[in-house]
Coordinates of C-alpha atoms in Angstrom, one line a residue:
M1 CA 18.5 -41.7 -34.4
K2 CA 14.6 -42.2 -33.8
I3 CA 14.7 -40.3 -30.7
I4 CA 15.6 -37.5 -32.7
E5 CA 12.8 -37.5 -34.8
V6 CA 10.4 -37.3 -31.8
L7 CA 12.0 -34.4 -31.0
Y8 CA 11.7 -32.9 -32.9
Q9 CA 8.3 -33.3 -34.3
I10 CA 7.8 -32.5 -30.6
F11 CA 10.5 -29.0 -30.7
K12 CA 8.3 -28.0 -33.5
S13 CA 5.2 -28.3 -32.1
R14 CA 6.6 -26.7 -28.4
L15 CA 8.9 -23.1 -29.9
V16 CA 6.3 -21.2 -29.9
Q17 CA 5.5 -21.8 -26.3
P18 CA 9.0 -23.1 -24.7
E19 CA 7.1 -23.5 -21.0
R20 CA 4.7 -26.0 -22.7
G21 CA 6.2 -29.6 -23.4
I22 CA 9.8 -29.6 -21.7
G23 CA 8.6 -32.5 -19.2
I24 CA 7.6 -35.1 -21.9
V25 CA 10.9 -33.9 -23.6
F26 CA 13.5 -34.5 -20.5
V27 CA 11.2 -37.7 -19.4
L28 CA 11.4 -39.0 -22.6
M29 CA 15.8 -38.3 -23.0
C30 CA 16.3 -39.6 -19.4
L31 CA 13.7 -43.1 -20.1
S32 CA 16.0 -43.2 -24.0
S33 CA 19.2 -45.1 -22.0
N34 CA 18.1 -47.8 -23.9
I35 CA 19.4 -46.9 -27.1
S36 CA 23.0 -47.6 -28.3
F37 CA 25.1 -45.0 -29.6
A38 CA 28.9 -44.4 -30.4
Q39 CA 31.7 -44.0 -27.5
R40 CA 32.5 -40.5 -28.9
T41 CA 36.8 -40.6 -29.3
D42 CA 37.1 -36.6 -29.8
I43 CA 37.5 -35.9 -26.8
P44 CA 40.1 -32.9 -25.8
V45 CA 42.6 -32.6 -22.8
T46 CA 42.2 -30.2 -20.0
G47 CA 43.4 -27.0 -21.6
E48 CA 43.0 -27.7 -25.6
Q49 CA 42.7 -25.0 -27.6
E50 CA 40.5 -27.0 -30.8
G51 CA 38.8 -24.4 -32.8
Y52 CA 37.1 -26.4 -34.2
Q53 CA 37.9 -30.2 -33.9
A54 CA 38.3 -32.4 -30.9
T55 CA 41.4 -35.1 -29.4
P56 CA 40.9 -38.2 -30.9
D57 CA 43.5 -39.1 -28.7
S58 CA 41.4 -39.8 -25.8
T59 CA 42.9 -42.0 -24.0
V60 CA 45.5 -40.0 -22.7
F61 CA 42.0 -37.8 -21.0
S62 CA 41.9 -37.8 -17.1
G63 CA 37.9 -38.3 -17.7
R64 CA 37.1 -41.3 -19.8
Q65 CA 34.6 -43.8 -17.9
E66 CA 37.1 -46.4 -16.7
D67 CA 39.9 -44.0 -15.4
T68 CA 37.0 -43.0 -13.0
D69 CA 34.5 -44.9 -10.2
V70 CA 32.3 -46.5 -11.8
D71 CA 29.4 -44.2 -11.1
T72 CA 31.0 -40.8 -12.2
F73 CA 33.1 -39.5 -15.3
G74 CA 34.8 -36.2 -15.9
I75 CA 32.3 -33.2 -17.6
Y76 CA 33.2 -30.6 -19.4
Y77 CA 31.5 -28.2 -21.2
F78 CA 32.4 -25.6 -23.5
Q79 CA 30.4 -22.8 -25.7
A80 CA 29.0 -23.4 -29.7
H81 CA 31.3 -19.7 -30.2
R82 CA 34.2 -21.4 -28.5
P83 CA 34.6 -25.5 -28.0
W84 CA 38.1 -25.3 -27.0
D85 CA 37.3 -22.8 -23.8
L86 CA 36.4 -25.8 -21.7
T87 CA 35.2 -26.2 -18.1
F88 CA 34.9 -28.4 -15.9
I89 CA 32.1 -29.6 -14.4
V90 CA 32.8 -30.3 -9.9
D91 CA 30.9 -33.9 -9.3
S92 CA 29.9 -32.5 -5.9
L93 CA 25.9 -32.1 -4.8
L94 CA 26.5 -29.6 -1.9
D95 CA 28.6 -26.9 -3.9
D96 CA 27.1 -23.6 -3.3
F97 CA 24.4 -26.2 -3.4
Q98 CA 22.9 -23.0 -0.6
Q99 CA 22.7 -20.6 -3.2
Y100 CA 20.3 -21.2 -5.4
D101 CA 19.0 -17.6 -6.7
P102 CA 21.3 -16.4 -9.9
V103 CA 21.8 -13.2 -7.5
R104 CA 24.2 -14.7 -5.3
Q105 CA 26.3 -17.4 -7.2
R106 CA 29.0 -14.9 -7.6
D107 CA 31.3 -13.3 -5.2
L108 CA 30.3 -9.6 -6.6
E109 CA 26.4 -10.3 -5.8
L110 CA 24.2 -7.8 -7.8
A111 CA 21.5 -5.5 -6.9
H112 CA 18.0 -6.4 -7.3
L113 CA 14.9 -6.4 -5.8
G114 CA 14.5 -8.5 -3.2
Y115 CA 12.8 -11.1 -4.5
L116 CA 14.0 -14.1 -7.3
G117 CA 14.3 -13.5 -10.0
S118 CA 13.6 -9.3 -10.4
A119 CA 15.7 -7.0 -12.5
T120 CA 19.3 -6.5 -11.6
N121 CA 22.2 -4.0 -11.7
F122 CA 25.6 -3.6 -10.4
L123 CA 26.4 -3.0 -6.5
V124 CA 30.0 -3.4 -7.5
Y125 CA 31.1 -1.6 -11.2
Q126 CA 32.0 -3.6 -14.0
P127 CA 32.3 -3.1 -17.2
R128 CA 30.0 -4.0 -20.5
F129 CA 31.7 -4.7 -23.6
R130 CA 29.6 -3.2 -26.8
K131 CA 30.0 -4.6 -29.9
G132 CA 27.8 -2.3 -31.7
F133 CA 23.9 -1.9 -31.9
D134 CA 22.1 -2.5 -28.6
V135 CA 18.4 -1.7 -27.3
G136 CA 19.6 -1.4 -23.7
L137 CA 17.1 -2.8 -22.0
H138 CA 19.5 -5.5 -19.5
Q139 CA 17.9 -6.2 -16.4
Y140 CA 17.0 -9.4 -17.2
D141 CA 19.8 -10.9 -18.2
L142 CA 21.3 -12.9 -15.5
Y143 CA 18.5 -15.0 -16.0
Q144 CA 18.7 -16.2 -19.6
T145 CA 20.5 -19.1 -21.7
T146 CA 21.7 -17.8 -25.1
A147 CA 23.0 -19.5 -28.1
E148 CA 26.3 -18.6 -27.3
T149 CA 25.4 -19.4 -23.6
L150 CA 24.0 -22.7 -24.1
P151 CA 27.1 -25.6 -22.9
Y152 CA 27.1 -28.6 -25.0
Y153 CA 28.8 -30.7 -22.8
L154 CA 32.0 -33.4 -23.5
I155 CA 30.8 -36.6 -21.6
E156 CA 31.3 -40.6 -22.0
K157 CA 27.3 -41.4 -20.8
P158 CA 24.3 -39.3 -20.7
F159 CA 24.4 -36.6 -17.9
S160 CA 21.6 -34.5 -15.8
I161 CA 21.7 -32.3 -13.1
I162 CA 18.8 -31.0 -11.2
N163 CA 17.1 -28.6 -8.9
Y164 CA 14.9 -27.6 -7.4
T165 CA 13.7 -24.8 -4.8
R166 CA 10.6 -24.1 -3.0
G167 CA 10.2 -20.4 -2.1
A168 CA 8.4 -19.5 1.3
E169 CA 4.4 -20.0 -0.6
Q170 CA 3.8 -23.4 -2.8
A171 CA 3.3 -21.2 -5.6
D172 CA 6.9 -19.6 -5.3
S173 CA 9.5 -21.8 -7.3
Y174 CA 12.6 -21.7 -9.0
F175 CA 13.6 -25.6 -11.0
S176 CA 15.9 -25.8 -13.9
A177 CA 17.8 -28.7 -15.2
R178 CA 20.7 -29.7 -17.6
F179 CA 20.4 -32.7 -20.3
G180 CA 23.5 -34.0 -22.1
R181 CA 24.1 -37.4 -24.6
N182 CA 25.7 -38.6 -27.4
F183 CA 24.1 -40.4 -30.1
A184 CA 25.6 -42.7 -32.9
K185 CA 27.2 -40.9 -36.0
G186 CA 28.8 -37.7 -34.7
V187 CA 25.3 -36.6 -32.6
S188 CA 25.1 -34.9 -28.8
F189 CA 21.9 -33.1 -27.8
T190 CA 22.3 -30.8 -24.7
I191 CA 19.1 -29.1 -23.6
D192 CA 19.2 -26.2 -20.9
Y193 CA 16.1 -25.4 -19.1
K194 CA 15.4 -22.4 -16.3
R195 CA 12.2 -21.6 -14.6
V196 CA 11.6 -19.1 -11.8
S197 CA 8.0 -18.8 -10.5
Q198 CA 7.0 -16.1 -8.0
L199 CA 3.2 -16.3 -7.6
G200 CA 2.9 -16.2 -3.7
E201 CA 0.2 -14.0 -2.5
Q202 CA 0.4 -13.6 1.1
N203 CA 4.1 -13.1 1.1
Q204 CA 4.6 -10.6 -1.2
Y205 CA 3.5 -7.1 -2.3
L206 CA 0.4 -6.6 -4.2
N207 CA 1.1 -6.8 -8.6
Q208 CA 5.1 -8.2 -7.5
N209 CA 4.9 -11.5 -9.2
N210 CA 6.7 -12.5 -12.2
R211 CA 7.5 -15.9 -14.4
L212 CA 10.5 -16.3 -16.3
T213 CA 11.6 -19.2 -18.6
A214 CA 14.9 -20.0 -20.0
L215 CA 14.6 -22.4 -23.0
A216 CA 17.8 -24.1 -25.1
T217 CA 17.9 -26.8 -26.7
G218 CA 21.6 -27.8 -29.8
L219 CA 22.9 -30.1 -31.6
W220 CA 26.8 -30.9 -32.3
Y221 CA 27.6 -33.2 -35.5
Q222 CA 31.1 -34.3 -35.9
S223 CA 32.3 -35.5 -39.0
H224 CA 34.3 -38.8 -38.8
N225 CA 37.6 -37.5 -40.1
G226 CA 37.2 -34.5 -37.7
K227 CA 37.8 -32.0 -40.6
Y228 CA 33.4 -30.9 -39.6
S229 CA 31.7 -29.5 -36.7
S230 CA 29.1 -28.3 -36.6
Y231 CA 26.5 -27.1 -33.7
F232 CA 22.9 -25.6 -33.7
S233 CA 21.0 -23.5 -31.2
Y234 CA 17.9 -22.9 -30.0
A235 CA 17.0 -20.9 -27.0
A236 CA 13.8 -19.0 -25.6
N237 CA 13.7 -16.1 -22.8
T238 CA 10.8 -14.8 -21.7
V239 CA 9.8 -12.4 -19.2
E240 CA 6.5 -11.7 -17.2
H241 CA 6.8 -9.2 -14.6
K242 CA 4.4 -7.7 -12.6
D243 CA 5.6 -3.9 -11.7
N244 CA 4.2 -1.8 -8.6
G245 CA 6.5 1.1 -8.2
G246 CA 6.8 0.8 -5.6
V247 CA 5.4 1.0 -1.9
A248 CA 2.6 3.8 -1.4
V249 CA 4.4 5.7 1.6
E250 CA 2.4 7.5 3.3
S251 CA -0.8 5.1 3.0
N252 CA 1.5 2.1 4.2
R253 CA 3.7 3.0 7.4
D254 CA 3.3 4.6 10.5
T255 CA 5.4 5.4 13.6
L256 CA 6.4 3.5 16.8
W257 CA 9.0 4.7 19.3
G258 CA 10.8 7.0 16.8
F259 CA 11.3 4.0 14.1
L260 CA 9.0 3.0 10.9
Y261 CA 8.1 -0.1 10.4
T262 CA 5.5 -1.4 7.4
L263 CA 2.9 -3.7 7.5
E264 CA 2.8 -6.7 5.6
P265 CA 3.4 -6.9 2.1
S266 CA 0.1 -8.7 1.0
A267 CA -1.3 -5.5 3.6
G268 CA 0.4 -2.8 1.9
T269 CA -0.8 -0.5 -1.0
V270 CA 0.9 -0.1 -3.8
I271 CA 2.0 2.6 -6.5
L272 CA 1.0 0.8 -9.6
A273 CA -1.3 -2.1 -9.7
D274 CA -1.7 -3.1 -12.6
G275 CA 2.3 -2.5 -14.7
Q276 CA 3.3 -5.4 -16.0
T277 CA 6.4 -6.2 -18.6
R278 CA 6.9 -8.7 -20.9
H279 CA 10.8 -9.2 -22.8
A280 CA 10.4 -12.4 -25.4
H281 CA 13.6 -13.5 -27.0
R282 CA 13.6 -15.6 -30.0
E283 CA 17.1 -17.7 -31.3
W284 CA 18.0 -19.9 -33.3
S285 CA 21.9 -19.6 -34.2
Y286 CA 23.8 -22.1 -36.5
T287 CA 28.0 -22.1 -36.2
H288 CA 30.6 -24.6 -38.0
Y289 CA 34.0 -24.7 -38.0
Y290 CA 36.1 -27.0 -40.9
R291 CA 39.4 -27.7 -40.7
L292 CA 41.4 -26.5 -43.8
T293 CA 44.9 -28.4 -43.0
G294 CA 46.3 -30.6 -40.3
K295 CA 45.3 -34.5 -39.9
P296 CA 43.4 -35.0 -36.7
D297 CA 46.4 -37.5 -35.7
S298 CA 48.6 -34.2 -35.3
V299 CA 47.9 -33.3 -32.1
K300 CA 51.7 -35.7 -31.4
T301 CA 52.9 -32.9 -33.8
N302 CA 53.5 -28.9 -33.3
K303 CA 52.6 -28.5 -37.4
R304 CA 50.5 -25.6 -37.6
T305 CA 46.8 -26.2 -38.5
F306 CA 44.8 -23.7 -40.5
G307 CA 40.9 -23.5 -40.4
L308 CA 37.4 -21.8 -41.0
A309 CA 34.8 -20.8 -38.7
H310 CA 30.9 -19.9 -40.3
Q311 CA 28.3 -18.1 -37.4
A312 CA 24.4 -17.5 -39.1
L313 CA 22.4 -16.5 -35.9
Y314 CA 18.9 -14.2 -36.0
N315 CA 16.8 -13.2 -33.5
D316 CA 13.4 -11.7 -32.9
S317 CA 13.1 -9.6 -29.5
Y318 CA 10.3 -7.4 -28.1
Y319 CA 9.7 -5.8 -25.3
K320 CA 6.4 -4.1 -23.6
F321 CA 5.4 -2.4 -21.0
F322 CA 1.7 -1.0 -20.3
D323 CA -0.4 0.2 -16.8
D324 CA -3.7 1.3 -16.7
Y325 CA -4.3 4.5 -14.9
D326 CA -7.7 4.0 -13.0
S327 CA -6.3 2.2 -10.3
G328 CA -3.7 1.7 -7.4
D329 CA -2.1 5.3 -6.5
E330 CA -1.0 5.8 -10.1
T331 CA -1.1 10.4 -9.0
Y332 CA 1.5 9.4 -6.4
F333 CA 4.2 8.3 -9.8
Y334 CA 2.8 11.1 -11.6
N335 CA 3.3 13.5 -9.6
W336 CA 6.4 12.7 -9.5
F337 CA 7.4 12.1 -13.0
P338 CA 4.9 14.1 -14.9
D339 CA 6.4 14.0 -18.2
L340 CA 5.7 10.1 -18.6
Q341 CA 1.9 10.9 -18.1
T342 CA 1.6 11.2 -21.4
D343 CA -2.0 9.7 -22.2
E344 CA -5.0 9.6 -19.5
R345 CA -5.4 6.0 -20.1
G346 CA -2.5 5.4 -18.5
M347 CA 1.3 3.9 -20.5
R348 CA 1.9 1.2 -22.8
F349 CA 5.4 1.0 -24.5
Y350 CA 6.5 -1.1 -26.5
L351 CA 9.8 -2.1 -29.2
K352 CA 11.0 -4.8 -31.1
H353 CA 14.1 -5.5 -32.8
K354 CA 15.3 -7.9 -35.1
Y355 CA 18.3 -9.0 -36.3
L356 CA 20.7 -11.2 -38.7
R357 CA 24.5 -11.7 -37.8
N358 CA 26.8 -13.7 -40.2
S359 CA 30.3 -14.1 -38.2
F360 CA 33.7 -15.1 -40.7
R361 CA 36.7 -15.9 -38.8
L362 CA 40.0 -17.9 -40.1
M363 CA 41.8 -19.9 -37.0
T364 CA 45.7 -20.9 -37.1
Y365 CA 47.1 -22.5 -34.0
K366 CA 50.0 -24.7 -32.9
K367 CA 50.5 -27.2 -30.4
A368 CA 52.8 -26.2 -27.7
G369 CA 53.9 -30.7 -27.3
Q370 CA 52.5 -33.6 -26.8
V371 CA 49.2 -34.8 -26.0
G372 CA 49.8 -36.6 -23.0
N373 CA 51.5 -33.8 -20.6
P374 CA 48.8 -31.3 -19.4
K375 CA 51.4 -28.7 -18.9
T376 CA 51.9 -27.9 -22.1
A377 CA 48.7 -30.2 -23.6
G378 CA 47.3 -26.4 -24.8
N379 CA 48.2 -24.4 -27.8
K380 CA 51.5 -22.2 -28.3
D381 CA 50.0 -19.7 -29.9
F382 CA 46.0 -18.8 -31.0
F383 CA 45.3 -16.4 -33.5
E384 CA 41.6 -15.3 -35.2
A385 CA 40.3 -12.5 -37.1
G386 CA 37.3 -12.0 -38.5
I387 CA 34.6 -9.8 -39.9
S388 CA 30.3 -10.4 -38.7
H389 CA 27.6 -8.4 -40.7
T390 CA 24.6 -7.7 -38.4
W391 CA 21.3 -6.4 -40.0
H392 CA 19.3 -4.5 -37.3
N393 CA 15.6 -3.7 -37.5
V394 CA 13.8 -1.6 -34.4
Q395 CA 9.8 -0.8 -34.3
L396 CA 9.2 1.6 -31.5
E397 CA 5.7 2.0 -31.9
G398 CA 5.0 6.0 -32.1
A399 CA 8.1 6.4 -33.7
A400 CA 9.2 5.0 -37.7
D401 CA 11.3 2.0 -38.1
T402 CA 15.1 1.9 -37.5
V403 CA 17.3 0.0 -40.4
L404 CA 20.9 -0.7 -39.3
N405 CA 24.0 -2.3 -41.2
D406 CA 27.1 -2.7 -38.4
I407 CA 30.2 -3.8 -39.3
L408 CA 32.4 -5.7 -37.3
I409 CA 35.9 -6.0 -38.5
H410 CA 37.9 -8.3 -35.0
G411 CA 40.6 -10.6 -34.2
Q412 CA 42.3 -12.0 -31.4
L413 CA 45.7 -13.7 -30.2
N414 CA 46.4 -15.6 -27.4
F415 CA 50.0 -16.6 -26.6
Q416 CA 51.2 -18.9 -24.0
P417 CA 54.7 -20.6 -24.2
S418 CA 55.1 -21.5 -21.4
E419 CA 52.1 -23.1 -18.4
K420 CA 53.4 -19.6 -16.1
L421 CA 52.6 -17.1 -18.6
R422 CA 49.4 -16.9 -20.9
L423 CA 48.0 -13.5 -22.8
E424 CA 45.2 -13.7 -24.2
T425 CA 44.4 -10.8 -26.3
Y426 CA 40.5 -9.2 -28.5
A427 CA 39.8 -5.8 -30.6
H428 CA 37.8 -4.5 -32.9
L429 CA 36.7 -2.4 -35.1
G430 CA 33.2 -0.8 -36.6
L431 CA 32.6 0.4 -39.8
G432 CA 28.9 0.1 -41.0
N433 CA 26.6 2.2 -38.6
N434 CA 28.7 1.9 -35.8
A435 CA 31.6 3.3 -37.8
G436 CA 34.3 4.6 -35.0
D437 CA 33.1 2.1 -32.2
Y438 CA 35.7 0.5 -31.3
L439 CA 37.5 -2.5 -28.4
L440 CA 40.3 -3.2 -27.2
K441 CA 41.7 -5.6 -24.4
G442 CA 44.1 -8.0 -23.0
E443 CA 44.7 -10.4 -20.2
L444 CA 47.9 -11.1 -19.3
F445 CA 48.6 -14.1 -16.3
F446 CA 52.2 -14.9 -13.9
D447 CA 52.3 -17.8 -12.1
L448 CA 54.6 -17.7 -10.4
G449 CA 55.0 -20.9 -7.7
K450 CA 54.8 -20.6 -4.3
A451 CA 55.2 -16.5 -4.6
G452 CA 51.9 -16.7 -6.1
E453 CA 49.8 -16.2 -9.3
L454 CA 49.6 -12.6 -10.7
G455 CA 46.7 -11.1 -13.0
L456 CA 47.2 -8.0 -15.2
A457 CA 43.8 -6.1 -17.4
A458 CA 43.3 -3.7 -19.5
S459 CA 40.3 -2.4 -21.4
N460 CA 39.6 0.5 -23.8
Q461 CA 36.5 0.9 -25.8
L462 CA 34.3 3.5 -28.0
Y463 CA 30.3 3.3 -28.0
R464 CA 27.7 5.0 -29.3
P465 CA 24.5 5.3 -26.6
D466 CA 22.1 3.0 -26.8
Y467 CA 18.6 3.1 -28.7
L468 CA 16.9 4.0 -25.8
Q469 CA 18.9 6.3 -24.4
H470 CA 19.3 8.7 -27.9
Q471 CA 15.4 8.5 -28.2
F472 CA 12.2 7.1 -26.5
F473 CA 8.4 6.8 -26.9
L474 CA 5.6 6.5 -24.4
T475 CA 2.1 6.0 -25.1
Q476 CA 3.2 6.7 -29.2
R477 CA 4.7 10.2 -27.8
Q478 CA 7.6 11.3 -27.5
V479 CA 9.5 11.5 -24.7
W480 CA 12.7 12.1 -25.5
N481 CA 15.3 12.6 -29.1
N482 CA 19.2 12.7 -28.1
D483 CA 22.1 13.9 -29.2
F484 CA 24.6 12.1 -26.9
K485 CA 28.4 11.8 -27.8
R486 CA 29.9 9.0 -27.8
T487 CA 31.5 7.2 -24.2
L488 CA 34.9 6.4 -24.1
E489 CA 36.0 3.8 -21.9
T490 CA 39.1 2.5 -19.9
N491 CA 39.5 0.0 -17.3
I492 CA 42.5 -1.3 -15.7
E493 CA 42.0 -4.5 -13.5
A494 CA 45.5 -5.9 -11.2
N495 CA 45.3 -9.3 -9.2
Y496 CA 47.6 -11.0 -6.5
L497 CA 46.9 -14.2 -5.0
I498 CA 49.2 -14.8 -2.0
P499 CA 49.7 -18.5 -1.2
I500 CA 51.6 -17.7 3.0
L501 CA 48.2 -15.2 3.9
K502 CA 45.6 -16.9 0.8
V503 CA 44.5 -13.6 0.4
K504 CA 43.2 -12.6 -3.1
A505 CA 43.6 -9.3 -4.5
T506 CA 42.1 -7.2 -6.7
G507 CA 42.0 -3.5 -7.9
A508 CA 41.5 -1.6 -10.7
Y509 CA 40.2 1.3 -11.8
H510 CA 37.7 2.1 -14.2
L511 CA 38.0 6.7 -15.9
L512 CA 34.9 7.3 -18.2
N513 CA 34.4 10.2 -20.6
N514 CA 31.1 11.0 -22.1
Y515 CA 28.6 8.3 -19.4
I516 CA 25.8 8.4 -19.7
Y517 CA 23.5 7.8 -17.1
F518 CA 19.5 8.5 -15.4
D519 CA 19.1 11.5 -13.6
T520 CA 16.4 11.2 -10.8
L521 CA 13.1 12.6 -13.2
S522 CA 14.1 9.1 -15.2
F523 CA 16.1 11.4 -18.1
P524 CA 19.1 10.1 -19.4
Q525 CA 21.6 12.7 -18.9
Q526 CA 25.9 13.2 -20.2
T527 CA 27.8 13.7 -18.2
G528 CA 30.8 16.6 -19.8
V529 CA 33.2 15.7 -16.9
P530 CA 35.6 12.8 -16.4
L531 CA 34.0 9.8 -14.4
S532 CA 36.7 8.1 -12.6
I533 CA 35.9 4.7 -10.1
T534 CA 38.2 3.2 -8.1
Q535 CA 38.1 -0.4 -7.1
L536 CA 39.1 -2.6 -4.0
I537 CA 38.5 -6.1 -3.1
L538 CA 40.1 -8.6 -1.0
S539 CA 38.5 -12.5 -0.7
R540 CA 39.8 -14.7 2.6
D541 CA 39.3 -17.9 3.4
L542 CA 38.9 -18.5 7.2
K543 CA 39.3 -22.3 8.2
F544 CA 38.4 -22.6 12.3
G545 CA 38.7 -26.8 12.3
V546 CA 35.3 -28.1 9.9
F547 CA 33.8 -24.5 10.3
H548 CA 35.0 -22.4 7.4
L549 CA 34.2 -18.4 6.8
N550 CA 34.3 -16.9 3.1
N551 CA 34.7 -13.5 2.8
T552 CA 34.9 -10.9 -0.1
F553 CA 35.0 -7.3 0.5
A554 CA 35.1 -4.7 -1.8
L555 CA 35.9 -0.3 -1.7
Q556 CA 35.0 1.8 -3.7
A557 CA 35.0 5.7 -4.8
A558 CA 33.5 7.5 -7.0
S559 CA 34.8 10.6 -8.3
E560 CA 30.8 12.1 -9.1
S561 CA 27.8 11.8 -7.2
F562 CA 24.9 10.7 -10.4
I563 CA 26.6 7.6 -10.3
R564 CA 25.1 5.2 -7.9
L565 CA 27.6 3.0 -5.8
P566 CA 28.1 1.6 -2.4
G567 CA 31.3 2.6 -1.1
I568 CA 31.3 -0.7 0.9
Y569 CA 30.4 -3.8 -0.3
G570 CA 30.1 -7.3 1.9
K571 CA 30.1 -10.8 1.2
H572 CA 30.5 -13.3 4.6
S573 CA 30.0 -16.9 4.3
L574 CA 30.1 -19.7 7.1
L575 CA 30.1 -23.1 6.5
Y576 CA 30.4 -26.3 7.9
D577 CA 32.5 -29.1 5.8
D578 CA 33.6 -32.7 7.5
T579 CA 33.4 -35.5 6.3
W580 CA 31.0 -38.3 7.8
L581 CA 31.1 -41.3 6.3
K582 CA 34.6 -42.6 5.8
D583 CA 35.8 -45.8 4.0
K584 CA 38.0 -47.8 5.8

């Protein structure tokens, strides 16, 4: 256990600046293979929904080292708030190897500013489920790892994945590393690190640089009898982004044969020469589970089991933007947005948000059958009920401090009578400062055998405006203070996989009442008419010998013009797939 003590001392001295010392920690972990550790006997089978303890009968787990090749073993990961929800990591170097940009590592890509690490938004509308107070700044969420999304690994040996991508210049790169390892006495360690450096000068516009750092690490402990398990997680996410406000069109474009062409990016003139954004988030989380009834060896029975869970989470974040009104072409910007020029010296925005959350949950489940049978290894049902309290403190420069107390009662019910039918539901209701806010959602899955697979999903939520939609101060002067109504949102989705045609078709309908949007002058507005969005998404992978053409095509139509979404979206990838070296 000396390795943990060394790690603790390193992180204790480096937590404030997570981008430093990460190399030392990672190399130390990789070189620690000579330290003995106990072989874990708590690895659950695929589909297990153990809320707080893993299956001790690991001899039936298909991913054990003795059941696989010498140099490979099964790797599953999960998050601390849902340890029963396992995801298998495919052991393939070339799996999406070409897609290094997180924006493109998804079927429906996001809109962004054209370079790695830039702000993102949806191209194809997707609902964002709300749980109480929200600052409203989510443009960098894609690149961050939180205590909730930190992966913990079910492994037999130390495991690591390292990726490095170089950009157009030496200063441009994307580095990511994941590491997991078991230790003696039921302790496991995990670390997740991502770093985006977009600092080149020749192939980018002026003041277009950014640097993003996401570091998350955690310790997982499980008692010898399997009744108690705990997860301590720490996450540090930092965004340092320079904002140029776009290109000053009049000074950078000329006409050639009736078309517009642009000079080299580095030679262009930008609107803001000193604009900078910095977001910093620090998060500590402790989640633990205790089995009230049921013995660890009862996994081969269908007896009902009860358990308790508690999570304490503290988050300290701040958001900052500033620009000096003495360089670049700021007059161009303020001519378009005169209400944002609250000070002749420039602009500054600073918001600090701290919150402390305590959540208590009671769980019960009943197994579907024998663990050795993969078709019935999951739970026949899973029920969870809980209550959460979150204390918020918001400090907006120029405004009075805001203190809020959100209270949520929440529940979850999953039902799986067979491997061909599965129902998952979730609901919460606000009782504190968020009183009246609610969320209802459910998903239903049918396996129709040769006829395909059918999935249905529906959700309905009522939520208050986020903080920046409510009020906004710039350079300590108020720009707006709104009293908007709550937004009511309903979402319905159905998807059908047709095996014969190898086509997946998805239809979705979104209806929003009292929708809040930002107008062309960057001011929030609330519409009094319902907004509806209709979507049709088709996915089809074609194979021509060793060549594959993967296609995703989406059509969407909005009933109102104030929400800007492309009517047609397409993503197409041509790839070569063949075996060069074959075993004889």
